[in-house]
Amino acid sequence: MKNREPIGVFDSGVGGISVLRELVNVMPNEDYIYLGDSLHAPYGTKSLEEVRGLTVHNVEKLMDRGAKSIVVACNTATSAAVAVLRERYPKLPLVGIEPAIKPAVSQYAGGRIVVMATPMTLQQEKFQRLMGKYKMDARIICLPCPGLMEFIERGDLDGEDLRKYLTELLWGVIKEKVDAIVLGCTHYPFARGMISQVVGDKVAIFDGGNGTAREMKRRLSSAGKLSDAEGKGKVEFINSRNTAEELELCRYLLNRKI
Ligand code: DGL
């Protein structure tokens, strides 16, 4: 029996389950422990210090539970704290997520691309550097979405209030032709159907979940830490809000068709 310890995954809430789904697809035989910090969500409108403190706390909690590697399945926590984590845990296989601008730009070079993310992700230097790399190749428009993750935290993935929120939010940017939308927050893939209804199904939608899962697999493989288990692994959920409803929402989101 080798490397049977779980892969730890965390997010400020239930959004990172969109990344967990990709991890399970890419490495079905691994075990996972998913920590959602719903009690302290949202992170995207907090201060940098607060998000760093919460992120370090979450990683420590997952390591205490025996995680062999960590996926920061939160764009906000990655942009605010991944450098701090790498410094603290130099030996830990650690992968963060960032908005999937690269694949969007390579498919829609010269196009108009909207990046939806939390205010904090868009303000951070990490994101500004990423955008700087591609700004000559496409017209990139940043769209902060305060309030959007809360719909997903409530389990509202297709209600009328969400439609109204998205219509108002996107109205200004869709007056001109949009080629692609990048979902730069792990909660947003759960609203993908409604976003597509609002912007029209000709607009391509990108998210970074699959790329992040494949990167974790590469990292575990090169560290010799892939599990040798056969068959399907298990997924354990923990949540700082720890109610039966919260855990039920987690399982629902893991299995729901996006
Ligand atoms: N899911 C998180 C992200 O990817 C953030 C949501 C929040 O806590 O504001 O950015």
PDB file of N, CA, C and O and ligand atoms in Angstrom, residues 10-16 18-19 34 37 40-46 51 72-79 97 116-121 145-150 153 183-189, ligand 1:
ATOM      1  N   PHE A  10      -9.009  22.766  -0.583  1.00  0.00           N
ATOM      2  CA  PHE A  10      -9.830  23.707   0.183  1.00  0.00           C
ATOM      3  C   PHE A  10     -10.233  24.934  -0.616  1.00  0.00           C
ATOM      4  O   PHE A  10      -9.631  25.290  -1.616  1.00  0.00           O
ATOM      5  N   ASP A  11     -11.308  25.528  -0.131  1.00  0.00           N
ATOM      6  CA  ASP A  11     -11.842  26.755  -0.725  1.00  0.00           C
ATOM      7  C   ASP A  11     -12.506  27.533   0.405  1.00  0.00           C
ATOM      8  O   ASP A  11     -12.753  26.998   1.490  1.00  0.00           O
ATOM      9  N   SER A  12     -12.834  28.788   0.113  1.00  0.00           N
ATOM     10  CA  SER A  12     -13.533  29.596   1.110  1.00  0.00           C
ATOM     11  C   SER A  12     -14.931  29.045   1.375  1.00  0.00           C
ATOM     12  O   SER A  12     -15.579  29.461   2.335  1.00  0.00           O
ATOM     13  N   GLY A  13     -15.405  28.138   0.540  1.00  0.00           N
ATOM     14  CA  GLY A  13     -16.750  27.583   0.736  1.00  0.00           C
ATOM     15  C   GLY A  13     -16.924  26.355  -0.133  1.00  0.00           C
ATOM     16  O   GLY A  13     -16.028  25.518  -0.204  1.00  0.00           O
ATOM     17  N   VAL A  14     -18.066  26.303  -0.830  1.00  0.00           N
ATOM     18  CA  VAL A  14     -18.368  25.102  -1.618  1.00  0.00           C
ATOM     19  C   VAL A  14     -17.853  25.185  -3.059  1.00  0.00           C
ATOM     20  O   VAL A  14     -17.911  24.210  -3.806  1.00  0.00           O
ATOM     21  N   GLY A  15     -17.338  26.368  -3.467  1.00  0.00           N
ATOM     22  CA  GLY A  15     -16.949  26.566  -4.865  1.00  0.00           C
ATOM     23  C   GLY A  15     -15.874  25.606  -5.353  1.00  0.00           C
ATOM     24  O   GLY A  15     -15.933  25.104  -6.478  1.00  0.00           O
ATOM     25  N   GLY A  16     -14.907  25.324  -4.491  1.00  0.00           N
ATOM     26  CA  GLY A  16     -13.793  24.462  -4.892  1.00  0.00           C
ATOM     27  C   GLY A  16     -14.231  23.058  -5.260  1.00  0.00           C
ATOM     28  O   GLY A  16     -13.445  22.271  -5.800  1.00  0.00           O
ATOM     29  N   SER A  18     -16.035  22.484  -7.635  1.00  0.00           N
ATOM     30  CA  SER A  18     -15.919  22.441  -9.102  1.00  0.00           C
ATOM     31  C   SER A  18     -14.521  21.945  -9.504  1.00  0.00           C
ATOM     32  O   SER A  18     -14.362  21.340 -10.559  1.00  0.00           O
ATOM     33  N   VAL A  19     -13.528  22.167  -8.666  1.00  0.00           N
ATOM     34  CA  VAL A  19     -12.168  21.668  -8.933  1.00  0.00           C
ATOM     35  C   VAL A  19     -12.058  20.213  -8.467  1.00  0.00           C
ATOM     36  O   VAL A  19     -11.465  19.367  -9.147  1.00  0.00           O
ATOM     37  N   TYR A  34     -11.990  17.346   1.504  1.00  0.00           N
ATOM     38  CA  TYR A  34     -12.336  18.695   1.037  1.00  0.00           C
ATOM     39  C   TYR A  34     -12.758  19.548   2.220  1.00  0.00           C
ATOM     40  O   TYR A  34     -13.698  19.217   2.951  1.00  0.00           O
ATOM     41  N   ASP A  37     -14.489  26.542   3.892  1.00  0.00           N
ATOM     42  CA  ASP A  37     -14.511  27.465   5.042  1.00  0.00           C
ATOM     43  C   ASP A  37     -15.734  28.387   4.941  1.00  0.00           C
ATOM     44  O   ASP A  37     -15.597  29.618   5.027  1.00  0.00           O
ATOM     45  N   HIS A  40     -16.429  31.525   7.137  1.00  0.00           N
ATOM     46  CA  HIS A  40     -15.716  32.796   6.932  1.00  0.00           C
ATOM     47  C   HIS A  40     -15.885  33.356   5.520  1.00  0.00           C
ATOM     48  O   HIS A  40     -15.257  34.354   5.178  1.00  0.00           O
ATOM     49  N   ALA A  41     -16.669  32.686   4.694  1.00  0.00           N
ATOM     50  CA  ALA A  41     -16.874  33.168   3.318  1.00  0.00           C
ATOM     51  C   ALA A  41     -17.736  34.434   3.349  1.00  0.00           C
ATOM     52  O   ALA A  41     -18.553  34.588   4.262  1.00  0.00           O
ATOM     53  N   PRO A  42     -17.570  35.336   2.380  1.00  0.00           N
ATOM     54  CA  PRO A  42     -16.633  35.272   1.264  1.00  0.00           C
ATOM     55  C   PRO A  42     -15.236  35.781   1.639  1.00  0.00           C
ATOM     56  O   PRO A  42     -15.101  36.614   2.532  1.00  0.00           O
ATOM     57  N   TYR A  43     -14.227  35.258   0.951  1.00  0.00           N
ATOM     58  CA  TYR A  43     -12.860  35.747   1.124  1.00  0.00           C
ATOM     59  C   TYR A  43     -12.611  36.970   0.223  1.00  0.00           C
ATOM     60  O   TYR A  43     -11.788  37.819   0.545  1.00  0.00           O
ATOM     61  N   GLY A  44     -13.303  36.986  -0.903  1.00  0.00           N
ATOM     62  CA  GLY A  44     -12.974  37.947  -1.968  1.00  0.00           C
ATOM     63  C   GLY A  44     -13.185  39.403  -1.633  1.00  0.00           C
ATOM     64  O   GLY A  44     -12.720  40.286  -2.350  1.00  0.00           O
ATOM     65  N   THR A  45     -13.874  39.671  -0.511  1.00  0.00           N
ATOM     66  CA  THR A  45     -14.073  41.066  -0.122  1.00  0.00           C
ATOM     67  C   THR A  45     -13.381  41.358   1.223  1.00  0.00           C
ATOM     68  O   THR A  45     -13.621  42.381   1.843  1.00  0.00           O
ATOM     69  N   LYS A  46     -12.508  40.419   1.670  1.00  0.00           N
ATOM     70  CA  LYS A  46     -11.782  40.618   2.939  1.00  0.00           C
ATOM     71  C   LYS A  46     -10.423  41.284   2.679  1.00  0.00           C
ATOM     72  O   LYS A  46     -10.034  41.476   1.533  1.00  0.00           O
ATOM     73  N   VAL A  51      -7.226  36.983   4.602  1.00  0.00           N
ATOM     74  CA  VAL A  51      -7.255  35.826   3.692  1.00  0.00           C
ATOM     75  C   VAL A  51      -5.993  34.978   3.874  1.00  0.00           C
ATOM     76  O   VAL A  51      -6.057  33.748   3.877  1.00  0.00           O
ATOM     77  N   VAL A  72      -5.161  24.380  -3.575  1.00  0.00           N
ATOM     78  CA  VAL A  72      -5.852  25.593  -3.145  1.00  0.00           C
ATOM     79  C   VAL A  72      -6.902  25.873  -4.235  1.00  0.00           C
ATOM     80  O   VAL A  72      -6.608  26.480  -5.258  1.00  0.00           O
ATOM     81  N   ALA A  73      -8.123  25.374  -3.994  1.00  0.00           N
ATOM     82  CA  ALA A  73      -9.156  25.423  -5.040  1.00  0.00           C
ATOM     83  C   ALA A  73      -9.946  26.725  -4.956  1.00  0.00           C
ATOM     84  O   ALA A  73     -11.176  26.738  -5.006  1.00  0.00           O
ATOM     85  N   CYS A  74      -9.207  27.808  -4.789  1.00  0.00           N
ATOM     86  CA  CYS A  74      -9.799  29.125  -4.593  1.00  0.00           C
ATOM     87  C   CYS A  74      -8.862  30.139  -5.245  1.00  0.00           C
ATOM     88  O   CYS A  74      -7.686  30.242  -4.854  1.00  0.00           O
ATOM     89  N   ASN A  75      -9.342  30.842  -6.243  1.00  0.00           N
ATOM     90  CA  ASN A  75      -8.508  31.838  -6.932  1.00  0.00           C
ATOM     91  C   ASN A  75      -8.087  32.948  -5.978  1.00  0.00           C
ATOM     92  O   ASN A  75      -6.968  33.462  -6.045  1.00  0.00           O
ATOM     93  N   THR A  76      -9.001  33.321  -5.093  1.00  0.00           N
ATOM     94  CA  THR A  76      -8.737  34.424  -4.167  1.00  0.00           C
ATOM     95  C   THR A  76      -7.616  34.050  -3.201  1.00  0.00           C
ATOM     96  O   THR A  76      -6.646  34.808  -3.032  1.00  0.00           O
ATOM     97  N   ALA A  77      -7.726  32.868  -2.584  1.00  0.00           N
ATOM     98  CA  ALA A  77      -6.689  32.424  -1.639  1.00  0.00           C
ATOM     99  C   ALA A  77      -5.369  32.192  -2.362  1.00  0.00           C
ATOM    100  O   ALA A  77      -4.298  32.494  -1.825  1.00  0.00           O
ATOM    101  N   THR A  78      -5.424  31.692  -3.598  1.00  0.00           N
ATOM    102  CA  THR A  78      -4.182  31.489  -4.355  1.00  0.00           C
ATOM    103  C   THR A  78      -3.506  32.828  -4.607  1.00  0.00           C
ATOM    104  O   THR A  78      -2.309  32.996  -4.355  1.00  0.00           O
ATOM    105  N   SER A  79      -4.284  33.801  -5.083  1.00  0.00           N
ATOM    106  CA  SER A  79      -3.643  35.078  -5.423  1.00  0.00           C
ATOM    107  C   SER A  79      -3.115  35.770  -4.176  1.00  0.00           C
ATOM    108  O   SER A  79      -2.081  36.428  -4.210  1.00  0.00           O
ATOM    109  N   ILE A  97      -4.906  27.690  -8.016  1.00  0.00           N
ATOM    110  CA  ILE A  97      -5.668  27.869  -9.263  1.00  0.00           C
ATOM    111  C   ILE A  97      -5.594  29.332  -9.672  1.00  0.00           C
ATOM    112  O   ILE A  97      -5.589  30.221  -8.815  1.00  0.00           O
ATOM    113  N   MET A 116     -14.334  37.136 -15.112  1.00  0.00           N
ATOM    114  CA  MET A 116     -15.190  37.325 -13.932  1.00  0.00           C
ATOM    115  C   MET A 116     -14.436  36.753 -12.719  1.00  0.00           C
ATOM    116  O   MET A 116     -13.995  35.609 -12.748  1.00  0.00           O
ATOM    117  N   ALA A 117     -14.297  37.545 -11.665  1.00  0.00           N
ATOM    118  CA  ALA A 117     -13.580  37.069 -10.479  1.00  0.00           C
ATOM    119  C   ALA A 117     -13.963  37.929  -9.281  1.00  0.00           C
ATOM    120  O   ALA A 117     -14.730  38.896  -9.414  1.00  0.00           O
ATOM    121  N   THR A 118     -13.420  37.572  -8.106  1.00  0.00           N
ATOM    122  CA  THR A 118     -13.714  38.373  -6.917  1.00  0.00           C
ATOM    123  C   THR A 118     -12.890  39.671  -6.976  1.00  0.00           C
ATOM    124  O   THR A 118     -11.841  39.716  -7.634  1.00  0.00           O
ATOM    125  N   PRO A 119     -13.333  40.709  -6.258  1.00  0.00           N
ATOM    126  CA  PRO A 119     -12.549  41.952  -6.256  1.00  0.00           C
ATOM    127  C   PRO A 119     -11.107  41.708  -5.828  1.00  0.00           C
ATOM    128  O   PRO A 119     -10.173  42.252  -6.421  1.00  0.00           O
ATOM    129  N   MET A 120     -10.900  40.826  -4.830  1.00  0.00           N
ATOM    130  CA  MET A 120      -9.523  40.619  -4.363  1.00  0.00           C
ATOM    131  C   MET A 120      -8.648  39.980  -5.428  1.00  0.00           C
ATOM    132  O   MET A 120      -7.511  40.420  -5.654  1.00  0.00           O
ATOM    133  N   THR A 121      -9.143  38.949  -6.105  1.00  0.00           N
ATOM    134  CA  THR A 121      -8.331  38.293  -7.142  1.00  0.00           C
ATOM    135  C   THR A 121      -7.871  39.314  -8.175  1.00  0.00           C
ATOM    136  O   THR A 121      -6.697  39.352  -8.564  1.00  0.00           O
ATOM    137  N   CYS A 145     -17.113  40.552  -9.349  1.00  0.00           N
ATOM    138  CA  CYS A 145     -18.479  40.043  -9.145  1.00  0.00           C
ATOM    139  C   CYS A 145     -18.797  39.887  -7.661  1.00  0.00           C
ATOM    140  O   CYS A 145     -19.069  38.762  -7.201  1.00  0.00           O
ATOM    141  N   PRO A 146     -18.746  40.970  -6.860  1.00  0.00           N
ATOM    142  CA  PRO A 146     -19.084  40.807  -5.439  1.00  0.00           C
ATOM    143  C   PRO A 146     -20.529  40.336  -5.335  1.00  0.00           C
ATOM    144  O   PRO A 146     -21.394  40.859  -6.027  1.00  0.00           O
ATOM    145  N   GLY A 147     -20.755  39.339  -4.505  1.00  0.00           N
ATOM    146  CA  GLY A 147     -22.139  38.870  -4.313  1.00  0.00           C
ATOM    147  C   GLY A 147     -22.470  37.622  -5.101  1.00  0.00           C
ATOM    148  O   GLY A 147     -23.438  36.927  -4.757  1.00  0.00           O
ATOM    149  N   LEU A 148     -21.688  37.281  -6.117  1.00  0.00           N
ATOM    150  CA  LEU A 148     -22.048  36.110  -6.929  1.00  0.00           C
ATOM    151  C   LEU A 148     -21.809  34.791  -6.191  1.00  0.00           C
ATOM    152  O   LEU A 148     -22.625  33.872  -6.270  1.00  0.00           O
ATOM    153  N   MET A 149     -20.685  34.709  -5.462  1.00  0.00           N
ATOM    154  CA  MET A 149     -20.421  33.437  -4.784  1.00  0.00           C
ATOM    155  C   MET A 149     -21.504  33.091  -3.754  1.00  0.00           C
ATOM    156  O   MET A 149     -21.777  31.921  -3.509  1.00  0.00           O
ATOM    157  N   GLU A 150     -22.133  34.118  -3.205  1.00  0.00           N
ATOM    158  CA  GLU A 150     -23.152  33.887  -2.177  1.00  0.00           C
ATOM    159  C   GLU A 150     -24.337  33.082  -2.715  1.00  0.00           C
ATOM    160  O   GLU A 150     -24.954  32.307  -1.989  1.00  0.00           O
ATOM    161  N   GLU A 153     -23.226  29.536  -2.533  1.00  0.00           N
ATOM    162  CA  GLU A 153     -23.191  29.106  -1.127  1.00  0.00           C
ATOM    163  C   GLU A 153     -24.597  28.775  -0.618  1.00  0.00           C
ATOM    164  O   GLU A 153     -24.760  27.920   0.238  1.00  0.00           O
ATOM    165  N   LEU A 183     -14.059  32.157 -16.101  1.00  0.00           N
ATOM    166  CA  LEU A 183     -14.622  32.102 -14.748  1.00  0.00           C
ATOM    167  C   LEU A 183     -13.456  32.030 -13.764  1.00  0.00           C
ATOM    168  O   LEU A 183     -12.884  30.958 -13.527  1.00  0.00           O
ATOM    169  N   GLY A 184     -13.092  33.188 -13.205  1.00  0.00           N
ATOM    170  CA  GLY A 184     -11.906  33.276 -12.358  1.00  0.00           C
ATOM    171  C   GLY A 184     -12.207  33.118 -10.886  1.00  0.00           C
ATOM    172  O   GLY A 184     -11.504  33.669 -10.037  1.00  0.00           O
ATOM    173  N   CYS A 185     -13.249  32.379 -10.576  1.00  0.00           N
ATOM    174  CA  CYS A 185     -13.589  32.048  -9.180  1.00  0.00           C
ATOM    175  C   CYS A 185     -14.205  30.668  -9.246  1.00  0.00           C
ATOM    176  O   CYS A 185     -15.021  30.386 -10.134  1.00  0.00           O
ATOM    177  N   THR A 186     -13.804  29.800  -8.317  1.00  0.00           N
ATOM    178  CA  THR A 186     -14.227  28.396  -8.426  1.00  0.00           C
ATOM    179  C   THR A 186     -15.707  28.182  -8.121  1.00  0.00           C
ATOM    180  O   THR A 186     -16.243  27.111  -8.401  1.00  0.00           O
ATOM    181  N   HIS A 187     -16.369  29.185  -7.571  1.00  0.00           N
ATOM    182  CA  HIS A 187     -17.825  29.062  -7.374  1.00  0.00           C
ATOM    183  C   HIS A 187     -18.575  29.188  -8.703  1.00  0.00           C
ATOM    184  O   HIS A 187     -19.652  28.617  -8.865  1.00  0.00           O
ATOM    185  N   TYR A 188     -18.032  29.985  -9.631  1.00  0.00           N
ATOM    186  CA  TYR A 188     -18.815  30.384 -10.797  1.00  0.00           C
ATOM    187  C   TYR A 188     -19.163  29.251 -11.768  1.00  0.00           C
ATOM    188  O   TYR A 188     -20.207  29.340 -12.432  1.00  0.00           O
ATOM    189  N   PRO A 189     -18.335  28.194 -11.906  1.00  0.00           N
ATOM    190  CA  PRO A 189     -18.761  27.111 -12.812  1.00  0.00           C
ATOM    191  C   PRO A 189     -20.131  26.534 -12.459  1.00  0.00           C
ATOM    192  O   PRO A 189     -20.838  26.028 -13.326  1.00  0.00           O
TER     193      PRO A 189
HETATM  194  N1  DGL B   1     -14.128  30.438  -4.633  1.00  0.00           N
HETATM  195  C1  DGL B   1     -13.299  31.547  -4.421  1.00  0.00           C
HETATM  196  C2  DGL B   1     -12.427  31.880  -5.617  1.00  0.00           C
HETATM  197  O1  DGL B   1     -12.111  31.019  -6.424  1.00  0.00           O
HETATM  198  C3  DGL B   1     -13.735  32.785  -3.776  1.00  0.00           C
HETATM  199  C4  DGL B   1     -15.028  33.180  -3.331  1.00  0.00           C
HETATM  200  C5  DGL B   1     -14.921  34.101  -2.116  1.00  0.00           C
HETATM  201  O2  DGL B   1     -14.703  33.588  -1.039  1.00  0.00           O
HETATM  202  O3  DGL B   1     -15.061  35.321  -2.287  1.00  0.00           O
HETATM  203  O4  DGL B   1     -11.980  32.992  -5.755  1.00  0.00           O
END
